[in-house]
XYZ file of C-alpha atoms in Angstrom:
127
model
C 98.975 89.010 116.204
C 97.911 90.970 119.298
C 95.714 89.486 122.024
C 92.623 91.411 120.880
C 93.228 90.263 117.290
C 93.422 86.676 118.551
C 90.139 87.119 120.410
C 88.495 88.480 117.259
C 89.881 85.652 115.142
C 89.056 82.861 117.599
C 85.692 84.055 118.891
C 83.950 85.512 115.862
C 85.812 85.198 112.551
C 86.434 81.463 112.926
C 82.788 80.907 113.899
C 81.859 81.581 110.263
C 78.673 83.380 111.323
C 79.705 86.784 109.956
C 80.296 88.234 106.501
C 82.578 91.101 107.452
C 84.238 92.845 110.361
C 86.206 96.063 110.842
C 87.755 97.632 113.928
C 88.168 101.412 113.951
C 90.426 103.187 116.427
C 88.901 105.115 119.296
C 89.094 108.363 117.364
C 87.765 106.728 114.172
C 90.814 107.762 112.247
C 92.066 104.369 111.176
C 90.809 100.880 110.409
C 93.173 98.592 112.340
C 91.609 95.205 111.577
C 89.274 94.028 108.864
C 87.845 90.807 107.487
C 85.535 89.585 104.734
C 83.290 92.054 102.940
C 84.572 94.855 105.176
C 88.228 94.089 104.389
C 88.409 96.937 101.883
C 87.446 99.441 104.591
C 91.065 99.602 105.697
C 91.806 101.498 102.489
C 89.024 104.050 102.835
C 89.839 107.595 103.867
C 89.210 108.032 107.588
C 86.889 110.986 106.998
C 84.204 108.576 105.789
C 84.012 107.183 109.335
C 83.852 110.460 111.232
C 80.047 110.430 111.232
C 80.148 107.269 113.373
C 81.629 109.124 116.341
C 78.293 110.592 117.429
C 76.006 107.752 116.401
C 75.605 106.548 120.002
C 74.961 110.070 121.338
C 71.468 110.550 119.959
C 68.473 109.022 121.676
C 66.146 108.533 118.736
C 66.480 105.848 116.108
C 63.603 106.975 113.933
C 64.750 107.053 110.322
C 68.377 106.588 111.308
C 70.393 105.193 108.437
C 73.979 104.108 108.036
C 75.606 104.092 104.626
C 78.506 101.853 103.724
C 79.210 103.024 100.184
C 82.111 100.686 99.466
C 79.781 97.697 99.740
C 76.875 99.636 98.205
C 74.512 99.092 101.090
C 72.348 101.315 103.277
C 71.135 100.129 106.666
C 68.159 101.228 108.750
C 68.692 101.105 112.514
C 66.166 98.929 114.347
C 67.750 98.819 117.821
C 70.150 101.130 119.634
C 71.648 101.298 123.116
C 74.326 103.548 124.606
C 77.102 101.353 123.242
C 75.760 99.407 120.266
C 73.245 99.426 117.476
C 71.766 96.922 115.086
C 70.585 97.749 111.587
C 69.189 95.943 108.558
C 69.405 96.609 104.838
C 66.582 96.174 102.317
C 68.434 93.031 101.175
C 68.047 91.570 104.713
C 71.737 91.997 105.525
C 72.497 92.959 109.117
C 75.027 95.364 110.598
C 76.086 95.767 114.206
C 78.175 98.701 115.400
C 79.489 98.522 118.935
C 81.830 100.670 120.956
C 84.513 99.156 123.162
C 87.704 100.550 124.753
C 89.799 100.230 121.585
C 87.240 101.975 119.377
C 84.264 100.827 117.310
C 83.667 97.455 115.733
C 81.470 96.987 112.647
C 80.163 93.497 111.905
C 78.032 92.400 108.953
C 76.052 89.149 108.848
C 72.965 87.573 107.284
C 71.142 85.841 110.148
C 69.269 87.685 112.891
C 70.106 84.806 115.234
C 73.739 85.945 115.090
C 72.942 89.100 117.108
C 73.188 87.316 120.483
C 76.548 85.776 119.569
C 77.854 89.180 118.467
C 76.658 90.893 121.662
C 78.382 88.203 123.757
C 81.553 88.661 121.705
C 81.530 92.453 122.127
C 81.041 92.012 125.893
C 84.301 90.027 125.908
C 86.065 92.872 124.079
C 84.774 95.376 126.622
C 86.367 93.528 129.565
């Protein structure tokens, strides 16, 4: 297990506050780590992730949606910065996408209170 995998395991997966997690390489061509409901993403063709590469480039979040077809869920973005975004599904499931030096991390969870913990975790990955 690499050091970044250990950080992911120790800081977020073992906290049991998330439902799923996936790490995509910097060029969004490969899922290099996955957990929980996002575990099956490692088997998805990389082309399904290519639309994520420009998601942080746009300035508006009006009517922005993210589709994760393998878990049959659509998310509506409710907050976006230059390096992360938070979205919610009609079923009140949350999704955070965040960029960090290795690539992009996707995290799913069910409690809005988890957002702060996830942001702190992603800050650690960015160091």
